[in-house]
Tab-separated table of C-alpha atoms in Angstrom:
chain	number	residue	atom	x	y	z
S	1	ARG	CA	12.929	67.596	13.920
S	2	ALA	CA	14.336	64.641	12.048
S	3	ARG	CA	15.762	67.016	9.483
S	4	LEU	CA	17.283	69.050	12.293
S	5	ALA	CA	18.756	65.882	13.873
S	6	ALA	CA	20.317	64.874	10.571
S	7	GLU	CA	21.659	68.384	10.107
S	8	ALA	CA	22.922	68.187	13.663
S	9	GLU	CA	24.725	64.912	12.820
S	10	GLU	CA	26.289	66.503	9.849
S	11	ILE	CA	27.280	69.520	11.907
S	12	THR	CA	28.722	67.287	14.731
S	13	GLU	CA	31.253	65.885	12.226
S	14	GLY	CA	33.528	68.617	13.155
S	15	PRO	CA	37.201	69.053	12.383
S	16	ALA	CA	38.157	66.475	15.100
S	17	GLU	CA	36.096	63.723	13.458
S	18	THR	CA	36.762	64.660	9.865
S	19	ASN	CA	40.014	62.680	9.974
S	20	GLU	CA	38.157	59.564	11.166
S	21	VAL	CA	35.565	59.884	8.451
S	22	GLU	CA	38.184	60.517	5.861
S	23	PHE	CA	40.119	57.433	7.077
S	24	LEU	CA	37.008	55.258	6.842
S	25	LYS	CA	36.352	56.517	3.337
S	26	PHE	CA	39.958	55.794	2.478
S	27	ALA	CA	39.782	52.285	3.934
S	28	LYS	CA	36.512	51.471	2.159
S	29	ASP	CA	37.992	52.112	-1.269
S	30	PRO	CA	39.811	48.911	-2.180
S	31	ARG	CA	41.959	50.664	-4.754
S	32	ASN	CA	43.953	52.217	-1.919
S	33	LEU	CA	44.779	48.936	-0.168
S	34	PHE	CA	44.868	46.274	-2.933
S	35	ASN	CA	46.306	45.982	-6.397
S	36	ALA	CA	44.530	43.975	-9.087
S	37	LYS	CA	44.432	43.811	-12.867
S	38	ASN	CA	40.697	43.302	-12.947
S	39	GLU	CA	38.808	46.375	-11.669
S	40	ALA	CA	35.614	44.390	-11.270
S	41	ALA	CA	37.289	41.795	-9.074
S	42	LEU	CA	38.745	44.559	-6.956
S	43	LEU	CA	35.452	46.288	-6.413
S	44	ASN	CA	33.845	42.937	-5.552
S	45	GLN	CA	36.121	42.717	-2.559
S	46	ALA	CA	34.670	45.831	-1.129
S	47	SER	CA	31.581	44.153	0.211
S	48	GLU	CA	31.669	42.067	3.386
S	49	GLU	CA	29.411	39.420	1.911
S	50	ALA	CA	31.085	36.404	0.286
S	51	GLN	CA	31.233	36.386	-3.467
S	52	GLU	CA	28.651	34.500	-5.444
S	53	LEU	CA	30.100	31.174	-6.536
S	54	PRO	CA	29.740	30.388	-10.248
S	55	LYS	CA	26.811	28.098	-10.987
S	56	MET	CA	27.769	24.657	-12.246
S	57	ALA	CA	26.127	21.231	-12.403
S	58	ASP	CA	26.565	18.839	-9.484
S	59	PRO	CA	29.665	16.743	-10.318
S	60	GLY	CA	28.177	13.759	-8.501
S	61	LEU	CA	25.282	13.540	-10.939
S	62	ARG	CA	25.761	12.499	-14.571
S	63	TYR	CA	23.075	13.494	-17.019
S	64	ALA	CA	22.585	11.494	-20.256
S	65	LYS	CA	22.811	13.371	-23.509
S	66	GLU	CA	20.120	13.022	-26.118
S	67	GLY	CA	19.916	9.504	-27.590
S	68	GLU	CA	22.746	8.065	-25.464
S	69	ASP	CA	22.769	4.904	-23.345
S	70	THR	CA	22.615	5.423	-19.606
S	71	ASP	CA	23.401	1.893	-18.497
S	72	PRO	CA	27.081	1.887	-17.367
S	73	HIS	CA	27.408	-1.853	-18.054
S	74	MET	CA	26.272	-1.378	-21.649
S	75	ILE	CA	28.663	1.545	-22.134
S	76	ARG	CA	31.537	-0.501	-20.741
S	77	LEU	CA	30.625	-3.457	-22.981
S	78	LEU	CA	30.584	-1.284	-26.095
S	79	GLN	CA	33.929	0.198	-25.091
S	80	THR	CA	35.654	-3.133	-24.421
S	81	THR	CA	34.265	-4.913	-27.485
S	82	GLY	CA	34.625	-1.976	-29.851
S	83	LEU	CA	31.117	-2.535	-31.154
S	84	ASP	CA	28.512	0.153	-31.635
S	85	LYS	CA	24.738	-0.189	-31.183
S	86	ASP	CA	24.360	-1.228	-34.825
S	87	GLY	CA	27.009	-3.936	-34.559
S	88	MET	CA	25.410	-5.327	-31.453
S	89	ARG	CA	21.974	-5.412	-33.087
S	90	ARG	CA	23.411	-7.468	-35.958
S	91	LEU	CA	24.641	-10.197	-33.585
S	92	ARG	CA	22.576	-13.339	-33.286
S	93	ILE	CA	21.636	-13.650	-29.616
S	94	LYS	CA	19.555	-16.566	-28.348
S	95	ASN	CA	18.540	-17.680	-24.861
S	96	LEU	CA	18.960	-21.417	-24.734
S	97	VAL	CA	18.347	-22.184	-21.065
S	98	LEU	CA	16.027	-20.411	-18.648
S	99	HIS	CA	14.987	-21.721	-15.272
S	100	ARG	CA	14.361	-20.718	-11.700
S	101	VAL	CA	16.976	-21.648	-9.153
S	102	VAL	CA	16.275	-21.557	-5.467
S	103	ASN	CA	18.601	-21.079	-2.525
S	104	GLN	CA	17.294	-22.224	0.816
S	105	THR	CA	18.473	-19.895	3.591
S	106	ARG	CA	17.332	-19.471	7.186
S	107	MET	CA	15.178	-16.539	6.003
S	108	GLY	CA	13.406	-18.851	3.575
S	109	LYS	CA	13.631	-19.723	-0.108
S	110	ILE	CA	15.457	-17.124	-2.223
S	111	SER	CA	14.657	-17.783	-5.853
S	112	SER	CA	16.616	-16.404	-8.822
S	113	ILE	CA	16.200	-16.650	-12.556
S	114	TYR	CA	19.057	-18.219	-14.518
S	115	PHE	CA	19.698	-17.488	-18.192
S	116	LEU	CA	22.197	-19.143	-20.521
S	117	THR	CA	22.599	-17.126	-23.706
S	118	ILE	CA	24.717	-17.520	-26.811
S	119	ALA	CA	25.914	-14.699	-29.023
S	120	GLY	CA	27.456	-15.043	-32.462
S	121	ASN	CA	28.092	-12.973	-35.534
S	122	GLN	CA	27.223	-15.872	-37.905
S	123	ASN	CA	30.721	-15.613	-39.319
S	124	GLY	CA	33.106	-17.416	-37.020
S	125	LEU	CA	32.543	-15.789	-33.626
S	126	LEU	CA	30.664	-17.473	-30.788
S	127	GLY	CA	30.276	-16.789	-27.088
S	128	ILE	CA	28.180	-18.130	-24.229
S	129	GLY	CA	27.202	-16.221	-21.128
S	130	GLU	CA	25.270	-16.951	-17.967
S	131	GLY	CA	23.199	-14.492	-15.979
S	132	LYS	CA	21.487	-14.953	-12.673
S	133	ALA	CA	19.344	-12.356	-10.898
S	134	SER	CA	16.087	-11.977	-8.989
S	135	GLU	CA	14.445	-10.166	-11.921
S	136	VAL	CA	13.986	-11.671	-15.354
S	137	GLU	CA	15.103	-8.527	-17.226
S	138	ASP	CA	18.288	-8.185	-15.165
S	139	ALA	CA	19.244	-11.824	-15.625
S	140	ARG	CA	18.555	-11.759	-19.356
S	141	ARG	CA	20.609	-8.617	-19.815
S	142	GLN	CA	23.465	-10.001	-17.709
S	143	ALA	CA	23.539	-13.205	-19.746
S	144	MET	CA	23.437	-11.328	-23.058
S	145	MET	CA	26.295	-9.043	-22.058
S	146	ALA	CA	28.369	-11.935	-20.733
S	147	ALA	CA	27.797	-13.815	-23.998
S	148	ILE	CA	28.918	-10.846	-26.109
S	149	ARG	CA	31.897	-10.272	-23.854
S	150	ASN	CA	32.965	-13.915	-24.112
S	151	MET	CA	32.830	-14.148	-27.906
S	152	GLN	CA	35.753	-16.107	-29.339
S	153	PRO	CA	36.736	-17.094	-32.887
S	154	VAL	CA	35.618	-20.612	-33.842
S	155	PRO	CA	37.870	-22.357	-36.410
S	156	ARG	CA	35.861	-23.420	-39.480
S	157	TYR	CA	36.868	-25.398	-42.549
S	158	GLU	CA	35.836	-23.482	-45.676
S	159	GLY	CA	33.695	-21.358	-43.381
S	160	ARG	CA	30.963	-24.022	-43.304
S	161	THR	CA	32.024	-26.957	-41.093
S	162	ILE	CA	34.442	-27.916	-38.358
S	163	PHE	CA	37.796	-29.669	-38.712
S	164	GLY	CA	37.452	-33.413	-38.299
S	165	GLU	CA	35.770	-34.897	-35.246
S	166	VAL	CA	35.836	-33.311	-31.810
S	167	GLU	CA	34.584	-34.446	-28.432
S	168	GLY	CA	33.360	-32.418	-25.516
S	169	LYS	CA	32.624	-33.451	-21.974
S	170	VAL	CA	31.080	-31.294	-19.233
S	171	GLY	CA	29.569	-32.983	-16.222
S	172	ALA	CA	27.736	-36.085	-17.401
S	173	VAL	CA	27.278	-34.800	-20.942
S	174	GLU	CA	29.572	-36.418	-23.517
S	175	LEU	CA	29.120	-35.408	-27.100
S	176	LYS	CA	30.858	-35.751	-30.430
S	177	LEU	CA	30.725	-33.246	-33.299
S	178	SER	CA	31.666	-34.413	-36.784
S	179	THR	CA	32.486	-32.599	-39.978
S	180	ARG	CA	30.175	-33.154	-42.921
S	181	PRO	CA	30.375	-32.473	-46.679
S	182	PRO	CA	28.923	-29.291	-48.189
S	183	GLY	CA	25.154	-29.196	-48.429
S	184	PHE	CA	24.633	-31.627	-45.573
S	185	GLY	CA	23.110	-29.078	-43.217
S	186	VAL	CA	23.242	-28.841	-39.449
S	187	ARG	CA	21.565	-32.109	-38.427
S	188	CYS	CA	21.864	-31.809	-34.652
S	189	GLN	CA	19.680	-31.353	-31.607
S	190	HIS	CA	18.103	-27.925	-31.156
S	191	LEU	CA	20.728	-26.539	-28.761
S	192	ILE	CA	23.680	-27.451	-30.963
S	193	PHE	CA	21.727	-26.272	-34.020
S	194	GLU	CA	21.317	-22.782	-32.532
S	195	MET	CA	24.988	-22.607	-31.600
S	196	ALA	CA	26.079	-23.691	-35.078
S	197	ARG	CA	23.746	-21.143	-36.659
S	198	ALA	CA	25.106	-18.354	-34.467
S	199	ALA	CA	28.693	-19.340	-35.252
S	200	GLY	CA	28.126	-19.632	-39.004
S	201	ILE	CA	28.560	-23.408	-39.312
S	202	SER	CA	26.292	-24.828	-42.020
S	203	ASP	CA	27.318	-28.526	-42.161
S	204	LEU	CA	27.539	-30.453	-38.910
S	205	ALA	CA	26.544	-33.716	-37.292
S	206	ALA	CA	26.403	-34.285	-33.554
S	207	ARG	CA	25.815	-37.170	-31.210
S	208	VAL	CA	25.133	-36.636	-27.506
S	209	THR	CA	25.862	-40.026	-25.941
S	210	ARG	CA	25.282	-39.752	-22.238
S	211	SER	CA	23.308	-37.106	-20.404
S	212	ARG	CA	21.367	-34.419	-22.306
S	213	ASN	CA	21.331	-31.750	-19.601
S	214	LYS	CA	20.706	-28.495	-21.517
S	215	MET	CA	23.165	-26.276	-19.685
S	216	ASN	CA	25.995	-28.803	-19.845
S	217	THR	CA	25.226	-29.681	-23.479
S	218	VAL	CA	25.718	-26.045	-24.455
S	219	LYS	CA	28.948	-25.845	-22.466
S	220	ALA	CA	30.237	-29.144	-23.864
S	221	THR	CA	29.479	-28.064	-27.439
S	222	PHE	CA	31.359	-24.824	-26.888
S	223	GLN	CA	34.287	-26.749	-25.390
S	224	ALA	CA	34.299	-29.141	-28.335
S	225	LEU	CA	34.217	-26.334	-30.916
S	226	MET	CA	37.135	-24.585	-29.206
S	227	SER	CA	39.180	-27.784	-28.909
S	228	GLN	CA	39.531	-28.255	-32.677
S	229	ARG	CA	43.045	-28.956	-33.928
S	230	LEU	CA	43.908	-27.177	-37.129
S	231	PRO	CA	45.587	-29.292	-39.825
S	232	GLU	CA	48.145	-26.509	-40.381
S	233	ASP	CA	49.236	-26.703	-36.744
S	234	ILE	CA	49.504	-30.485	-36.911
S	235	ALA	CA	51.514	-30.234	-40.141
S	236	ARG	CA	53.822	-27.653	-38.605
S	237	ALA	CA	54.343	-29.825	-35.511
S	238	ARG	CA	55.164	-32.862	-37.627
S	239	GLY	CA	57.269	-30.898	-40.075
S	240	LYS	CA	55.204	-31.952	-43.087
S	241	LYS	CA	53.864	-30.017	-46.041
S	242	LEU	CA	50.086	-29.624	-46.048
S	243	VAL	CA	47.921	-29.463	-49.168
S	244	ASP	CA	44.146	-29.270	-49.167
S	245	VAL	CA	43.455	-31.989	-51.729
S	246	ARG	CA	39.797	-31.072	-52.093
S	247	ASN	CA	40.747	-27.561	-53.073
S	248	VAL	CA	43.927	-28.082	-55.060
S	249	TYR	CA	43.452	-31.453	-56.777
S	250	TYR	CA	39.703	-31.714	-57.181
S	251	GLY	CA	39.020	-28.002	-57.427
S	252	GLY	CA	36.386	-28.093	-54.717
S	253	ASN	CA	34.220	-30.518	-56.698
S	254	VAL	CA	34.514	-33.440	-54.314
L	1	MET	CA	55.276	-63.702	-34.573
L	2	SER	CA	53.915	-61.856	-31.546
L	3	LEU	CA	52.551	-58.371	-31.847
L	4	VAL	CA	52.288	-57.959	-28.094
L	5	SER	CA	55.528	-55.986	-28.113
L	6	LEU	CA	53.988	-53.457	-30.520
L	7	ALA	CA	51.116	-52.906	-28.085
L	8	HIS	CA	53.709	-52.336	-25.381
L	9	VAL	CA	55.469	-49.799	-27.601
L	10	CYS	CA	52.170	-47.950	-28.196
L	11	SER	CA	51.485	-47.708	-24.453
L	12	HIS	CA	55.051	-46.728	-23.663
L	13	LEU	CA	55.185	-43.927	-26.229
L	14	GLN	CA	51.846	-42.559	-25.025
L	15	ASN	CA	53.079	-42.609	-21.416
L	16	ALA	CA	56.394	-41.012	-22.349
L	17	SER	CA	54.592	-38.253	-24.274
L	18	LYS	CA	52.341	-37.534	-21.318
L	19	ALA	CA	55.386	-37.339	-19.046
L	20	ARG	CA	57.014	-34.959	-21.563
L	21	LEU	CA	60.145	-37.058	-21.893
L	22	GLY	CA	62.725	-36.104	-24.497
L	23	LEU	CA	64.231	-39.539	-25.094
L	24	THR	CA	62.790	-42.971	-24.487
L	25	SER	CA	63.955	-46.477	-25.306
L	26	ILE	CA	62.287	-49.602	-26.653
L	27	PRO	CA	63.749	-53.071	-27.314
L	28	SER	CA	65.850	-53.244	-30.457
L	29	THR	CA	64.125	-55.565	-32.952
L	30	ASN	CA	63.593	-55.304	-36.706
L	31	LEU	CA	59.849	-54.839	-36.201
L	32	HIS	CA	60.428	-51.988	-33.767
L	33	LEU	CA	63.026	-50.488	-36.074
L	34	THR	CA	60.613	-50.481	-39.025
L	35	LEU	CA	57.912	-48.900	-36.878
L	36	ALA	CA	60.323	-46.255	-35.550
L	37	HIS	CA	61.509	-45.377	-39.040
L	38	ALA	CA	57.911	-45.078	-40.249
L	39	LEU	CA	57.029	-42.773	-37.340
L	40	GLN	CA	60.113	-40.667	-37.958
L	41	LYS	CA	59.321	-40.376	-41.675
L	42	GLN	CA	55.823	-39.161	-40.781
L	43	GLY	CA	57.287	-36.606	-38.388
L	44	PHE	CA	56.215	-38.029	-35.028
L	45	LEU	CA	59.748	-38.800	-33.806
L	46	SER	CA	62.779	-36.574	-34.093
L	47	SER	CA	65.491	-39.265	-33.911
L	48	VAL	CA	65.982	-43.050	-33.902
L	49	THR	CA	69.306	-44.260	-32.462
L	50	ARG	CA	70.558	-47.707	-31.513
L	51	ALA	CA	72.532	-47.579	-28.266
L	52	GLY	CA	73.028	-49.431	-24.984
L	53	PRO	CA	70.991	-49.382	-21.762
L	54	THR	CA	72.007	-45.780	-21.107
L	55	PRO	CA	70.784	-42.882	-23.275
L	56	PRO	CA	73.085	-41.941	-26.156
L	57	ALA	CA	74.997	-38.649	-26.102
L	58	PRO	CA	73.639	-35.812	-28.280
L	59	GLU	CA	76.687	-36.099	-30.596
L	60	MET	CA	75.847	-39.752	-31.179
L	61	ILE	CA	72.209	-38.922	-31.984
L	62	ALA	CA	73.243	-36.235	-34.454
L	63	ASP	CA	75.941	-38.297	-36.177
L	64	PRO	CA	75.825	-42.032	-35.290
L	65	SER	CA	78.709	-43.040	-37.537
L	66	SER	CA	81.165	-40.816	-35.651
L	67	SER	CA	80.765	-42.612	-32.310
L	68	PRO	CA	82.631	-45.928	-31.719
L	69	GLU	CA	79.840	-47.210	-29.431
L	70	ALA	CA	77.501	-47.333	-32.425
L	71	GLU	CA	79.029	-50.597	-33.572
L	72	VAL	CA	76.845	-53.644	-32.857
L	73	THR	CA	78.860	-56.750	-32.043
L	74	GLN	CA	78.077	-60.230	-30.753
L	75	ALA	CA	79.131	-59.007	-27.338
L	76	ASN	CA	76.756	-56.070	-27.001
L	77	ILE	CA	73.784	-56.996	-29.261
L	78	ALA	CA	71.729	-58.372	-26.371
L	79	SER	CA	71.852	-55.076	-24.516
L	80	ARG	CA	71.076	-52.843	-27.488
L	81	ARG	CA	67.956	-50.668	-27.346
L	82	LEU	CA	66.358	-48.222	-29.758
L	83	TRP	CA	66.341	-44.721	-28.400
L	84	LEU	CA	63.545	-42.535	-29.792
L	85	GLY	CA	63.484	-38.738	-29.609
L	86	LEU	CA	59.967	-37.412	-28.907
L	87	LYS	CA	58.645	-34.100	-30.258
L	88	TYR	CA	56.627	-31.354	-28.617
L	89	TRP	CA	55.058	-28.321	-30.288
L	90	ASN	CA	53.085	-25.453	-28.848
L	91	ASN	CA	53.046	-27.042	-25.389
L	92	GLU	CA	51.450	-30.211	-26.787
L	93	PRO	CA	53.034	-33.571	-27.666
L	94	VAL	CA	53.173	-34.341	-31.384
L	95	LEU	CA	52.618	-38.062	-30.798
L	96	ARG	CA	49.555	-38.021	-28.596
L	97	LYS	CA	47.653	-41.273	-29.162
L	98	MET	CA	48.857	-44.544	-30.619
L	99	TRP	CA	46.920	-47.785	-30.625
L	100	MET	CA	46.807	-51.183	-32.282
L	101	VAL	CA	44.252	-51.645	-35.073
L	102	SER	CA	44.664	-55.415	-35.275
L	103	LYS	CA	44.112	-56.670	-31.721
L	104	PRO	CA	44.081	-60.193	-30.258
L	105	THR	CA	40.291	-59.782	-29.836
L	106	LYS	CA	39.902	-58.922	-33.535
L	107	ARG	CA	42.645	-59.498	-36.071
L	108	ILE	CA	42.671	-57.314	-39.184
L	109	TRP	CA	44.454	-58.194	-42.396
L	110	LEU	CA	44.666	-55.888	-45.386
L	111	ASN	CA	46.062	-56.318	-48.851
L	112	HIS	CA	47.631	-53.470	-50.767
L	113	HIS	CA	44.326	-52.536	-52.423
L	114	ASP	CA	42.526	-52.050	-49.104
L	115	LEU	CA	45.491	-50.147	-47.684
L	116	GLY	CA	45.297	-47.816	-50.674
L	117	VAL	CA	41.630	-47.163	-49.967
L	118	ILE	CA	42.433	-46.115	-46.408
L	119	VAL	CA	45.462	-44.021	-47.334
L	120	ARG	CA	43.427	-42.135	-49.929
L	121	GLY	CA	40.834	-41.328	-47.266
L	122	ARG	CA	37.916	-43.115	-48.886
L	123	GLU	CA	37.011	-45.176	-45.797
L	124	ALA	CA	38.021	-44.548	-42.203
L	125	GLY	CA	37.043	-47.935	-40.755
């Protein structure tokens, strides 16, 4: 019966409906209505369903490659400083000050950890950075990155000591750094010792006269080291010729 | 002989440097003249000119002999002052600090031997 019904359907497509069928067949073939270079693309259009979009990774997500850093702050630091992981590992980084600070709000006491770190390449560069966060790891990392970012060249005489005597004052801390002859060593308090070691200063004397607040001592030492006046600049300002007598006359023996 | 005037000169030059003045004047005496010449020789002052109460013109500073006002007579000697040109380099004054070593509270005398020791950098004090 079904076979008969199908045959009947076929038979009912008489000459009157043949045109309709032929038109539908004509319309279904995209080659009659569209022109395209790519046959495959043309035939794809034939179906009413939307095309399959090409599969690609979600542009919002960024996946780390093998062995690469994921931390955006670290990447940015390496970019801005021009260092690579090796260079950063060779820096001398030391946390000098670490304490809990507390902010009293109406919700209660909000405590944070504060780090003061110095970074130096032991050859004339020194930087200090502060980091404050609720977690110890975050604060330490913040301070380390700030220290590396803030590295500045420290003027050194013969690469071992500072030029003359310099003073630094931050808050109630007043200190004085003095140059010393070769072989003297860094005979200073532990904070200034670490800073001198990171900067590559091997002969130094220091006297902290007033307060000895750790944070301000570090800042005052940094200020003092940066405030050195170079003899060449002084000579140029005064219009005088400058000769390093120790080098030229005594051949470095005095 | 009073050295009070030298202390005044020290203070005045420090103040003038802080105020970034180009020219400043001090009383015209032989002591002041010697000091001014010494400072100029060491490169702390650009010019030392003797003129009246008003600042000298730039032409007079450059070439004192050319100007007729440079002449010191009995009539004008009382009003003469030494005009000193201050120097600045790299946004900083060249003559920053100046103070008396021998003070009324502690007088210091040195002979030529001791001066030599200081000049050669053997002792700072």
